[in-house]
PDB file of C-alpha atoms in Angstrom:
ATOM      1  CA  MET A   1      28.762-133.215  68.621  1.00  0.00           C
ATOM      2  CA  GLU A   2      29.772-132.332  64.757  1.00  0.00           C
ATOM      3  CA  GLN A   3      26.450-130.862  63.414  1.00  0.00           C
ATOM      4  CA  PHE A   4      25.301-131.684  59.850  1.00  0.00           C
ATOM      5  CA  PRO A   5      23.022-129.668  57.713  1.00  0.00           C
ATOM      6  CA  ALA A   6      19.640-129.716  58.274  1.00  0.00           C
ATOM      7  CA  LEU A   7      17.252-132.821  56.831  1.00  0.00           C
ATOM      8  CA  LEU A   8      14.239-131.207  55.707  1.00  0.00           C
ATOM      9  CA  ARG A   9      11.053-132.319  54.350  1.00  0.00           C
ATOM     10  CA  ALA A  10      10.940-131.326  50.774  1.00  0.00           C
ATOM     11  CA  THR A  11       7.014-131.038  50.922  1.00  0.00           C
ATOM     12  CA  ASP A  12       6.743-128.761  53.589  1.00  0.00           C
ATOM     13  CA  HIS A  13      10.532-127.434  54.694  1.00  0.00           C
ATOM     14  CA  GLN A  14      10.221-128.016  58.049  1.00  0.00           C
ATOM     15  CA  PRO A  15      12.678-130.995  59.845  1.00  0.00           C
ATOM     16  CA  VAL A  16      12.536-134.401  59.580  1.00  0.00           C
ATOM     17  CA  ARG A  17      10.509-136.108  62.254  1.00  0.00           C
ATOM     18  CA  TYR A  18      11.746-139.359  64.102  1.00  0.00           C
ATOM     19  CA  LEU A  19      10.708-141.981  65.613  1.00  0.00           C
ATOM     20  CA  VAL A  20      13.175-144.114  67.383  1.00  0.00           C
ATOM     21  CA  VAL A  21      12.849-147.553  68.870  1.00  0.00           C
ATOM     22  CA  ASP A  22      15.294-149.195  71.273  1.00  0.00           C
ATOM     23  CA  ASP A  23      14.653-151.426  74.668  1.00  0.00           C
ATOM     24  CA  SER A  24      17.959-148.908  75.900  1.00  0.00           C
ATOM     25  CA  ILE A  25      17.362-145.862  77.197  1.00  0.00           C
ATOM     26  CA  PHE A  26      20.780-145.056  76.693  1.00  0.00           C
ATOM     27  CA  ALA A  27      20.798-145.863  73.061  1.00  0.00           C
ATOM     28  CA  ARG A  28      17.639-143.764  72.322  1.00  0.00           C
ATOM     29  CA  LYS A  29      19.117-140.546  74.069  1.00  0.00           C
ATOM     30  CA  ASN A  30      22.157-140.793  71.794  1.00  0.00           C
ATOM     31  CA  LEU A  31      20.165-141.266  68.694  1.00  0.00           C
ATOM     32  CA  ALA A  32      17.722-138.263  70.191  1.00  0.00           C
ATOM     33  CA  ARG A  33      21.089-136.766  69.575  1.00  0.00           C
ATOM     34  CA  ILE A  34      22.322-137.495  66.673  1.00  0.00           C
ATOM     35  CA  ILE A  35      18.901-136.557  65.284  1.00  0.00           C
ATOM     36  CA  ASP A  36      19.236-132.886  67.110  1.00  0.00           C
ATOM     37  CA  SER A  37      23.082-132.872  64.861  1.00  0.00           C
ATOM     38  CA  TYR A  38      20.729-133.453  62.010  1.00  0.00           C
ATOM     39  CA  GLY A  39      18.435-130.225  62.492  1.00  0.00           C
ATOM     40  CA  GLY A  40      15.727-133.061  62.791  1.00  0.00           C
ATOM     41  CA  MET A  41      12.552-133.512  65.091  1.00  0.00           C
ATOM     42  CA  LEU A  42      11.860-136.612  67.948  1.00  0.00           C
ATOM     43  CA  ALA A  43       8.234-137.317  66.841  1.00  0.00           C
ATOM     44  CA  GLY A  44       8.419-140.524  69.480  1.00  0.00           C
ATOM     45  CA  GLU A  45      10.507-143.191  71.083  1.00  0.00           C
ATOM     46  CA  ALA A  46       9.413-146.477  71.819  1.00  0.00           C
ATOM     47  CA  GLY A  47      11.039-149.273  74.035  1.00  0.00           C
ATOM     48  CA  ASP A  48       9.770-152.395  72.338  1.00  0.00           C
ATOM     49  CA  GLY A  49       8.262-153.524  69.142  1.00  0.00           C
ATOM     50  CA  CYS A  50       4.682-153.411  70.367  1.00  0.00           C
ATOM     51  CA  THR A  51       4.793-149.925  71.603  1.00  0.00           C
ATOM     52  CA  ALA A  52       6.639-148.696  68.075  1.00  0.00           C
ATOM     53  CA  ILE A  53       3.531-150.103  66.167  1.00  0.00           C
ATOM     54  CA  ALA A  54       1.153-147.667  68.340  1.00  0.00           C
ATOM     55  CA  GLU A  55       3.811-144.628  68.016  1.00  0.00           C
ATOM     56  CA  TYR A  56       4.215-145.118  64.304  1.00  0.00           C
ATOM     57  CA  ASP A  57       0.605-145.165  64.469  1.00  0.00           C
ATOM     58  CA  ARG A  58       0.397-141.654  66.251  1.00  0.00           C
ATOM     59  CA  THR A  59       3.062-139.624  64.888  1.00  0.00           C
ATOM     60  CA  ARG A  60       3.766-141.508  60.936  1.00  0.00           C
ATOM     61  CA  ALA A  61       7.348-140.272  61.227  1.00  0.00           C
ATOM     62  CA  ASP A  62       9.357-139.858  58.096  1.00  0.00           C
ATOM     63  CA  ILE A  63      11.997-142.134  59.899  1.00  0.00           C
ATOM     64  CA  VAL A  64      11.920-144.690  62.151  1.00  0.00           C
ATOM     65  CA  LEU A  65      15.419-145.813  64.002  1.00  0.00           C
ATOM     66  CA  MET A  66      14.492-149.518  65.188  1.00  0.00           C
ATOM     67  CA  ASP A  67      16.649-151.781  67.077  1.00  0.00           C
ATOM     68  CA  ILE A  68      16.453-155.727  66.837  1.00  0.00           C
ATOM     69  CA  THR A  69      16.876-156.576  70.032  1.00  0.00           C
ATOM     70  CA  MET A  70      14.155-155.794  72.185  1.00  0.00           C
ATOM     71  CA  PRO A  71      11.511-157.513  74.727  1.00  0.00           C
ATOM     72  CA  GLN A  72       7.956-158.470  73.946  1.00  0.00           C
ATOM     73  CA  MET A  73       8.219-157.915  70.240  1.00  0.00           C
ATOM     74  CA  GLU A  74      11.736-157.639  68.039  1.00  0.00           C
ATOM     75  CA  GLY A  75      12.332-155.137  66.147  1.00  0.00           C
ATOM     76  CA  ILE A  76      12.558-156.976  62.193  1.00  0.00           C
ATOM     77  CA  GLU A  77       8.518-158.044  63.321  1.00  0.00           C
ATOM     78  CA  ALA A  78       7.706-154.387  64.087  1.00  0.00           C
ATOM     79  CA  ALA A  79       9.345-153.472  61.162  1.00  0.00           C
ATOM     80  CA  GLU A  80       6.988-156.253  59.014  1.00  0.00           C
ATOM     81  CA  ARG A  81       3.741-155.040  61.368  1.00  0.00           C
ATOM     82  CA  ILE A  82       4.447-151.240  60.669  1.00  0.00           C
ATOM     83  CA  VAL A  83       5.153-151.229  56.584  1.00  0.00           C
ATOM     84  CA  ARG A  84       2.051-154.097  56.147  1.00  0.00           C
ATOM     85  CA  GLN A  85       0.140-151.497  57.229  1.00  0.00           C
ATOM     86  CA  HIS A  86       1.938-148.143  56.287  1.00  0.00           C
ATOM     87  CA  PRO A  87       3.830-149.175  52.769  1.00  0.00           C
ATOM     88  CA  ASP A  88       5.263-145.547  52.744  1.00  0.00           C
ATOM     89  CA  ALA A  89       6.831-146.332  56.224  1.00  0.00           C
ATOM     90  CA  ARG A  90      10.581-145.758  55.819  1.00  0.00           C
ATOM     91  CA  VAL A  91      12.465-148.447  58.636  1.00  0.00           C
ATOM     92  CA  ILE A  92      16.089-148.056  59.412  1.00  0.00           C
ATOM     93  CA  MET A  93      17.449-150.725  61.325  1.00  0.00           C
ATOM     94  CA  VAL A  94      20.184-149.351  63.940  1.00  0.00           C
ATOM     95  CA  SER A  95      21.382-152.864  66.284  1.00  0.00           C
ATOM     96  CA  SER A  96      24.779-154.418  67.145  1.00  0.00           C
ATOM     97  CA  VAL A  97      23.214-157.886  65.509  1.00  0.00           C
ATOM     98  CA  GLY A  98      24.609-157.481  61.980  1.00  0.00           C
ATOM     99  CA  TYR A  99      24.871-160.891  60.916  1.00  0.00           C
ATOM    100  CA  GLN A 100      23.767-161.543  57.019  1.00  0.00           C
ATOM    101  CA  GLU A 101      20.880-163.487  58.275  1.00  0.00           C
ATOM    102  CA  ASN A 102      19.817-161.189  59.921  1.00  0.00           C
ATOM    103  CA  ILE A 103      20.285-158.055  57.468  1.00  0.00           C
ATOM    104  CA  VAL A 104      18.554-160.188  54.816  1.00  0.00           C
ATOM    105  CA  ALA A 105      15.465-160.931  57.057  1.00  0.00           C
ATOM    106  CA  ALA A 106      14.888-157.039  58.290  1.00  0.00           C
ATOM    107  CA  LEU A 107      15.014-156.229  54.351  1.00  0.00           C
ATOM    108  CA  GLN A 108      12.675-158.880  53.170  1.00  0.00           C
ATOM    109  CA  LYS A 109      10.338-157.201  55.980  1.00  0.00           C
ATOM    110  CA  GLY A 110      10.160-154.331  54.757  1.00  0.00           C
ATOM    111  CA  ALA A 111      13.180-152.308  56.378  1.00  0.00           C
ATOM    112  CA  ARG A 112      14.848-149.589  53.737  1.00  0.00           C
ATOM    113  CA  HIS A 113      18.505-150.146  56.002  1.00  0.00           C
ATOM    114  CA  PHE A 114      20.861-151.529  58.280  1.00  0.00           C
ATOM    115  CA  VAL A 115      23.074-149.824  60.172  1.00  0.00           C
ATOM    116  CA  GLN A 116      25.334-151.328  62.630  1.00  0.00           C
ATOM    117  CA  LYS A 117      25.907-149.880  66.300  1.00  0.00           C
ATOM    118  CA  PRO A 118      27.993-148.577  67.190  1.00  0.00           C
ATOM    119  CA  VAL A 119      26.074-145.729  65.264  1.00  0.00           C
ATOM    120  CA  LYS A 120      28.481-143.236  63.246  1.00  0.00           C
ATOM    121  CA  PRO A 121      26.715-140.515  63.187  1.00  0.00           C
ATOM    122  CA  GLU A 122      28.340-139.688  59.421  1.00  0.00           C
ATOM    123  CA  LEU A 123      27.097-142.955  58.189  1.00  0.00           C
ATOM    124  CA  LEU A 124      23.097-142.876  60.098  1.00  0.00           C
ATOM    125  CA  TYR A 125      23.378-139.331  58.115  1.00  0.00           C
ATOM    126  CA  GLU A 126      23.880-140.786  54.425  1.00  0.00           C
ATOM    127  CA  VAL A 127      21.679-143.665  55.147  1.00  0.00           C
ATOM    128  CA  ILE A 128      18.806-141.446  55.753  1.00  0.00           C
ATOM    129  CA  LYS A 129      19.854-138.978  53.141  1.00  0.00           C
ATOM    130  CA  TYR A 130      19.569-141.805  50.999  1.00  0.00           C
ATOM    131  CA  VAL A 131      16.254-143.468  52.473  1.00  0.00           C
ATOM    132  CA  LEU A 132      14.448-139.968  52.183  1.00  0.00           C
ATOM    133  CA  GLY A 133      15.591-139.752  48.856  1.00  0.00           C
ATOM    134  CA  ASP A 134      13.547-137.212  47.154  1.00  0.00           C
ATOM    135  CA  ALA A 135      11.191-136.560  50.237  1.00  0.00           C
ATOM    136  CA  ALA A 136      14.109-134.375  51.558  1.00  0.00           C
ATOM    137  CA  ILE A 137      15.976-131.031  51.031  1.00  0.00           C
ATOM    138  CA  THR A 138      19.401-130.414  52.592  1.00  0.00           C
ATOM    139  CA  GLY A 139      19.482-126.752  54.613  1.00  0.00           C
ATOM    140  CA  GLN A 140      22.019-124.765  56.683  1.00  0.00           C
ATOM    141  CA  VAL A 141      24.178-126.799  59.219  1.00  0.00           C
ATOM    142  CA  SER A 142      21.975-126.875  62.212  1.00  0.00           C
ATOM    143  CA  GLN A 143      22.253-125.503  65.808  1.00  0.00           C
ATOM    144  CA  ALA A 144      22.743-127.996  68.387  1.00  0.00           C
ATOM    145  CA  GLY A 145      19.407-128.452  70.110  1.00  0.00           C
ATOM    146  CA  GLU A 146      17.036-126.083  67.825  1.00  0.00           C
ATOM    147  CA  SER A 147      14.474-128.751  66.724  1.00  0.00           C
ATOM    148  CA  LEU A 148      14.725-131.403  69.242  1.00  0.00           C
ATOM    149  CA  SER A 149      11.447-131.751  70.876  1.00  0.00           C
TER     150      SER A 149
ATOM    151  CA  MET B   1      36.111-173.763  76.623  1.00  0.00           C
ATOM    152  CA  ARG B   2      36.617-173.601  72.794  1.00  0.00           C
ATOM    153  CA  MET B   3      38.820-170.715  71.786  1.00  0.00           C
ATOM    154  CA  GLU B   4      37.142-170.347  68.306  1.00  0.00           C
ATOM    155  CA  LEU B   5      33.909-169.636  70.667  1.00  0.00           C
ATOM    156  CA  ILE B   6      36.285-166.935  72.826  1.00  0.00           C
ATOM    157  CA  GLN B   7      38.298-165.177  70.227  1.00  0.00           C
ATOM    158  CA  PRO B   8      34.980-163.269  68.393  1.00  0.00           C
ATOM    159  CA  PHE B   9      34.255-161.840  72.170  1.00  0.00           C
ATOM    160  CA  ILE B  10      37.462-160.937  72.461  1.00  0.00           C
ATOM    161  CA  ASN B  11      38.064-159.164  69.311  1.00  0.00           C
ATOM    162  CA  ALA B  12      34.437-157.263  69.776  1.00  0.00           C
ATOM    163  CA  ALA B  13      35.402-155.796  73.196  1.00  0.00           C
ATOM    164  CA  ASP B  14      38.900-154.546  72.373  1.00  0.00           C
ATOM    165  CA  ALA B  15      37.141-152.656  68.644  1.00  0.00           C
ATOM    166  CA  VAL B  16      33.950-151.579  70.676  1.00  0.00           C
ATOM    167  CA  LEU B  17      36.103-150.261  74.112  1.00  0.00           C
ATOM    168  CA  SER B  18      38.528-149.099  71.773  1.00  0.00           C
ATOM    169  CA  GLU B  19      36.213-146.843  69.855  1.00  0.00           C
ATOM    170  CA  THR B  20      33.500-145.718  72.629  1.00  0.00           C
ATOM    171  CA  LEU B  21      36.531-144.882  75.128  1.00  0.00           C
ATOM    172  CA  ALA B  22      38.872-143.468  73.000  1.00  0.00           C
ATOM    173  CA  CYS B  23      41.905-145.041  73.456  1.00  0.00           C
ATOM    174  CA  SER B  24      43.841-148.388  73.365  1.00  0.00           C
ATOM    175  CA  ILE B  25      42.853-151.665  75.200  1.00  0.00           C
ATOM    176  CA  THR B  26      45.155-154.455  76.215  1.00  0.00           C
ATOM    177  CA  VAL B  27      43.582-157.815  77.924  1.00  0.00           C
ATOM    178  CA  SER B  28      45.893-157.389  81.188  1.00  0.00           C
ATOM    179  CA  ASP B  29      44.706-160.865  82.458  1.00  0.00           C
ATOM    180  CA  ILE B  30      42.757-163.745  81.528  1.00  0.00           C
ATOM    181  CA  SER B  31      41.530-166.754  84.019  1.00  0.00           C
ATOM    182  CA  MET B  32      39.317-169.404  84.265  1.00  0.00           C
ATOM    183  CA  ASN B  33      37.144-169.051  86.654  1.00  0.00           C
ATOM    184  CA  GLU B  34      34.997-172.215  88.558  1.00  0.00           C
ATOM    185  CA  GLU B  35      33.499-170.249  91.045  1.00  0.00           C
ATOM    186  CA  ALA B  36      30.578-168.215  91.350  1.00  0.00           C
ATOM    187  CA  TYR B  37      31.360-165.195  89.583  1.00  0.00           C
ATOM    188  CA  GLN B  38      31.964-162.175  91.822  1.00  0.00           C
ATOM    189  CA  ARG B  39      31.261-158.717  90.380  1.00  0.00           C
ATOM    190  CA  HIS B  40      33.946-155.868  90.687  1.00  0.00           C
ATOM    191  CA  ALA B  41      31.909-152.641  89.874  1.00  0.00           C
ATOM    192  CA  THR B  42      28.618-152.355  87.683  1.00  0.00           C
ATOM    193  CA  ALA B  43      27.228-155.345  85.166  1.00  0.00           C
ATOM    194  CA  ALA B  44      25.166-156.914  83.024  1.00  0.00           C
ATOM    195  CA  MET B  45      24.464-159.593  81.451  1.00  0.00           C
ATOM    196  CA  VAL B  46      23.179-161.112  78.657  1.00  0.00           C
ATOM    197  CA  GLU B  47      22.091-164.736  77.351  1.00  0.00           C
ATOM    198  CA  ILE B  48      22.998-166.550  74.651  1.00  0.00           C
ATOM    199  CA  THR B  49      20.808-169.633  73.251  1.00  0.00           C
ATOM    200  CA  GLY B  50      20.497-171.814  70.421  1.00  0.00           C
ATOM    201  CA  ASP B  51      23.878-173.572  68.526  1.00  0.00           C
ATOM    202  CA  ILE B  52      25.888-172.420  71.165  1.00  0.00           C
ATOM    203  CA  GLU B  53      24.175-171.438  74.373  1.00  0.00           C
ATOM    204  CA  GLY B  54      25.488-169.649  77.719  1.00  0.00           C
ATOM    205  CA  ARG B  55      25.991-166.430  79.088  1.00  0.00           C
ATOM    206  CA  VAL B  56      27.980-163.295  78.976  1.00  0.00           C
ATOM    207  CA  ILE B  57      28.162-160.560  82.043  1.00  0.00           C
ATOM    208  CA  PHE B  58      30.271-157.572  81.260  1.00  0.00           C
ATOM    209  CA  ASP B  59      31.766-156.003  84.660  1.00  0.00           C
ATOM    210  CA  VAL B  60      32.516-152.111  84.239  1.00  0.00           C
ATOM    211  CA  GLU B  61      34.565-149.750  86.665  1.00  0.00           C
ATOM    212  CA  ASP B  62      32.117-146.582  87.073  1.00  0.00           C
ATOM    213  CA  GLY B  63      34.595-144.253  85.967  1.00  0.00           C
ATOM    214  CA  THR B  64      35.168-146.305  82.553  1.00  0.00           C
ATOM    215  CA  ALA B  65      31.536-146.253  81.924  1.00  0.00           C
ATOM    216  CA  MET B  66      31.037-142.817  82.441  1.00  0.00           C
ATOM    217  CA  LYS B  67      33.783-142.091  79.726  1.00  0.00           C
ATOM    218  CA  VAL B  68      31.770-144.175  77.631  1.00  0.00           C
ATOM    219  CA  ALA B  69      29.045-142.187  78.089  1.00  0.00           C
ATOM    220  CA  SER B  70      30.574-139.034  77.851  1.00  0.00           C
ATOM    221  CA  THR B  71      32.654-139.991  74.033  1.00  0.00           C
ATOM    222  CA  ILE B  72      29.189-141.894  72.886  1.00  0.00           C
ATOM    223  CA  SER B  73      27.292-138.482  73.407  1.00  0.00           C
ATOM    224  CA  GLY B  74      30.093-136.150  71.490  1.00  0.00           C
ATOM    225  CA  ASN B  75      32.755-135.825  74.226  1.00  0.00           C
ATOM    226  CA  MET B  76      30.004-133.819  76.551  1.00  0.00           C
ATOM    227  CA  GLU B  77      30.426-133.420  79.883  1.00  0.00           C
ATOM    228  CA  LEU B  78      28.384-135.843  81.881  1.00  0.00           C
ATOM    229  CA  ASP B  79      28.060-135.913  86.202  1.00  0.00           C
ATOM    230  CA  PRO B  80      28.657-139.708  87.450  1.00  0.00           C
ATOM    231  CA  ASP B  81      24.809-140.942  88.013  1.00  0.00           C
ATOM    232  CA  PRO B  82      24.041-144.653  88.712  1.00  0.00           C
ATOM    233  CA  GLN B  83      21.389-144.880  86.224  1.00  0.00           C
ATOM    234  CA  LEU B  84      23.394-143.389  83.768  1.00  0.00           C
ATOM    235  CA  ILE B  85      26.173-145.901  84.499  1.00  0.00           C
ATOM    236  CA  ARG B  86      24.001-149.083  84.816  1.00  0.00           C
ATOM    237  CA  GLU B  87      22.190-148.073  81.167  1.00  0.00           C
ATOM    238  CA  THR B  88      25.820-147.498  79.654  1.00  0.00           C
ATOM    239  CA  VAL B  89      26.832-150.749  80.944  1.00  0.00           C
ATOM    240  CA  ALA B  90      23.985-152.737  79.069  1.00  0.00           C
ATOM    241  CA  GLU B  91      24.547-151.062  76.155  1.00  0.00           C
ATOM    242  CA  LEU B  92      28.115-151.413  75.998  1.00  0.00           C
ATOM    243  CA  ALA B  93      27.234-155.452  76.288  1.00  0.00           C
ATOM    244  CA  ASN B  94      24.924-155.194  73.743  1.00  0.00           C
ATOM    245  CA  LEU B  95      27.770-153.459  71.743  1.00  0.00           C
ATOM    246  CA  VAL B  96      29.964-155.802  72.457  1.00  0.00           C
ATOM    247  CA  ILE B  97      27.953-159.647  72.164  1.00  0.00           C
ATOM    248  CA  GLY B  98      26.354-158.020  69.260  1.00  0.00           C
ATOM    249  CA  ASN B  99      29.292-157.723  66.872  1.00  0.00           C
ATOM    250  CA  ALA B 100      30.585-160.709  68.838  1.00  0.00           C
ATOM    251  CA  VAL B 101      27.789-163.013  67.777  1.00  0.00           C
ATOM    252  CA  THR B 102      27.774-161.088  64.597  1.00  0.00           C
ATOM    253  CA  THR B 103      31.130-163.012  63.499  1.00  0.00           C
ATOM    254  CA  LEU B 104      29.886-166.458  65.044  1.00  0.00           C
ATOM    255  CA  ASN B 105      26.599-166.007  63.003  1.00  0.00           C
ATOM    256  CA  ASP B 106      29.074-165.125  59.667  1.00  0.00           C
ATOM    257  CA  GLN B 107      30.868-168.806  60.698  1.00  0.00           C
ATOM    258  CA  GLY B 108      27.441-171.246  60.531  1.00  0.00           C
ATOM    259  CA  PHE B 109      26.010-171.050  63.844  1.00  0.00           C
ATOM    260  CA  ARG B 110      22.612-169.704  64.690  1.00  0.00           C
ATOM    261  CA  PHE B 111      21.322-168.244  68.033  1.00  0.00           C
ATOM    262  CA  LYS B 112      19.472-166.081  69.789  1.00  0.00           C
ATOM    263  CA  VAL B 113      20.781-162.919  71.971  1.00  0.00           C
ATOM    264  CA  HIS B 114      18.411-161.966  74.770  1.00  0.00           C
ATOM    265  CA  PRO B 115      18.179-158.596  75.489  1.00  0.00           C
ATOM    266  CA  PRO B 116      20.865-157.420  78.911  1.00  0.00           C
ATOM    267  CA  VAL B 117      19.464-157.729  82.498  1.00  0.00           C
ATOM    268  CA  ASP B 118      21.375-156.035  85.483  1.00  0.00           C
ATOM    269  CA  HIS B 119      23.400-158.223  87.733  1.00  0.00           C
ATOM    270  CA  PRO B 120      23.121-156.482  90.830  1.00  0.00           C
ATOM    271  CA  ALA B 121      24.212-159.736  93.296  1.00  0.00           C
ATOM    272  CA  LEU B 122      27.806-159.505  94.019  1.00  0.00           C
ATOM    273  CA  GLN B 123      28.385-162.930  93.345  1.00  0.00           C
ATOM    274  CA  GLY B 124      26.656-165.487  91.177  1.00  0.00           C
ATOM    275  CA  PHE B 125      26.242-167.074  88.374  1.00  0.00           C
ATOM    276  CA  GLN B 126      28.583-170.334  88.868  1.00  0.00           C
ATOM    277  CA  GLY B 127      29.820-172.082  85.439  1.00  0.00           C
ATOM    278  CA  ALA B 128      28.175-175.486  85.482  1.00  0.00           C
ATOM    279  CA  GLU B 129      30.078-178.296  85.901  1.00  0.00           C
ATOM    280  CA  ASP B 130      30.487-178.536  81.904  1.00  0.00           C
ATOM    281  CA  ILE B 131      30.818-174.500  81.486  1.00  0.00           C
ATOM    282  CA  GLU B 132      33.158-173.335  82.759  1.00  0.00           C
ATOM    283  CA  ALA B 133      33.788-169.495  82.436  1.00  0.00           C
ATOM    284  CA  LEU B 134      36.476-167.446  81.296  1.00  0.00           C
ATOM    285  CA  VAL B 135      37.375-163.521  82.641  1.00  0.00           C
ATOM    286  CA  MET B 136      39.329-161.174  80.743  1.00  0.00           C
ATOM    287  CA  ASP B 137      40.702-158.267  82.293  1.00  0.00           C
ATOM    288  CA  PHE B 138      40.941-155.126  79.963  1.00  0.00           C
ATOM    289  CA  SER B 139      42.741-152.542  81.263  1.00  0.00           C
ATOM    290  CA  SER B 140      42.893-149.003  79.581  1.00  0.00           C
ATOM    291  CA  PRO B 141      43.909-145.449  81.022  1.00  0.00           C
ATOM    292  CA  ALA B 142      39.746-144.844  81.323  1.00  0.00           C
ATOM    293  CA  GLY B 143      39.685-147.827  83.628  1.00  0.00           C
ATOM    294  CA  ARG B 144      38.956-151.749  83.435  1.00  0.00           C
ATOM    295  CA  VAL B 145      36.427-153.523  81.814  1.00  0.00           C
ATOM    296  CA  PHE B 146      35.964-157.411  82.851  1.00  0.00           C
ATOM    297  CA  MET B 147      33.924-159.780  80.545  1.00  0.00           C
ATOM    298  CA  ASN B 148      32.917-163.115  81.987  1.00  0.00           C
ATOM    299  CA  VAL B 149      32.115-165.159  78.777  1.00  0.00           C
ATOM    300  CA  ALA B 150      30.707-169.079  79.666  1.00  0.00           C
ATOM    301  CA  ILE B 151      29.299-170.381  76.797  1.00  0.00           C
ATOM    302  CA  ARG B 152      29.552-174.038  74.533  1.00  0.00           C
ATOM    303  CA  TYR B 153      28.276-175.588  71.754  1.00  0.00           C
ATOM    304  CA  ASN B 154      24.433-176.734  72.603  1.00  0.00           C
ATOM    305  CA  ARG B 155      25.491-180.780  71.911  1.00  0.00           C
ATOM    306  CA  ARG B 156      21.642-181.546  71.099  1.00  0.00           C
ATOM    307  CA  ARG B 157      21.210-179.011  68.343  1.00  0.00           C
ATOM    308  CA  ARG B 158      24.604-179.787  67.102  1.00  0.00           C
ATOM    309  CA  ALA B 159      23.299-183.488  66.968  1.00  0.00           C
ATOM    310  CA  ASP B 160      20.249-182.519  65.262  1.00  0.00           C
ATOM    311  CA  SER B 161      21.500-180.208  62.919  1.00  0.00           C
ATOM    312  CA  ARG B 162      23.816-183.068  61.346  1.00  0.00           C
ATOM    313  CA  THR B 163      21.148-186.355  61.631  1.00  0.00           C
ATOM    314  CA  HIS B 164      18.627-183.694  59.464  1.00  0.00           C
TER     315      HIS B 164
END
């Protein structure tokens, strides 16, 4: 997998920490590999919206990558609840269901961006950089497996 | 079955399979299926409810699923594993159906897509009297994928929306 210049937190120069939320184990593994290629750290995983809320409370991840269609509680509602409790949370929706209505609803509920599956690592990288803004700096090209927890 | 409902699924399958298999795809056969669906390999089913209702079964040969898993994982060499194959087929179904319903939604249809579920039975999910199933056989150098689509307009919802 292509490696990218590491995204580091501007405050302490540590790897950006990610929470990955998707009911598909396969999708979570794939996102974990992509995060690794960004030099990031996987802070937590969740397979549904309820678990995502608890995991965000526990990890306070810098970035949440959130699927939409999930059992129990869908991603848009989970994003809304996380952002309501933590207005500075950075949630990026990552879903194959990318119609206008869904995107608008997600952004209205507090998500910062939307990326349609299948995920293109180079596109997601740019979106994460944009969402982090001044909170991140770019380091050297990451080595695979360097930061993945 | 209405072609305007089917075409987005064909287009989405073509686009997603071409990308995830990294090779060209051809539709080698299309047929109507009035009998119970006969599973070929590893299958996942997604239910759709709303202005359009029904279900789509995605049925993928094991070697093809492993190729998709490898491509999505950055061309890693992966050992064949039944669990990985099931997860890959479910995710593939999710990707294709998500992309298809995106097109349909932008055409004004409103519906909900349910999470993929395993379809382990060899036979089942017969098309109802008024929902025929269309079976598409996608061929590629990496193997075959079958997509069985049984969807229709939800007449009551469409009628309700016309009266309001």
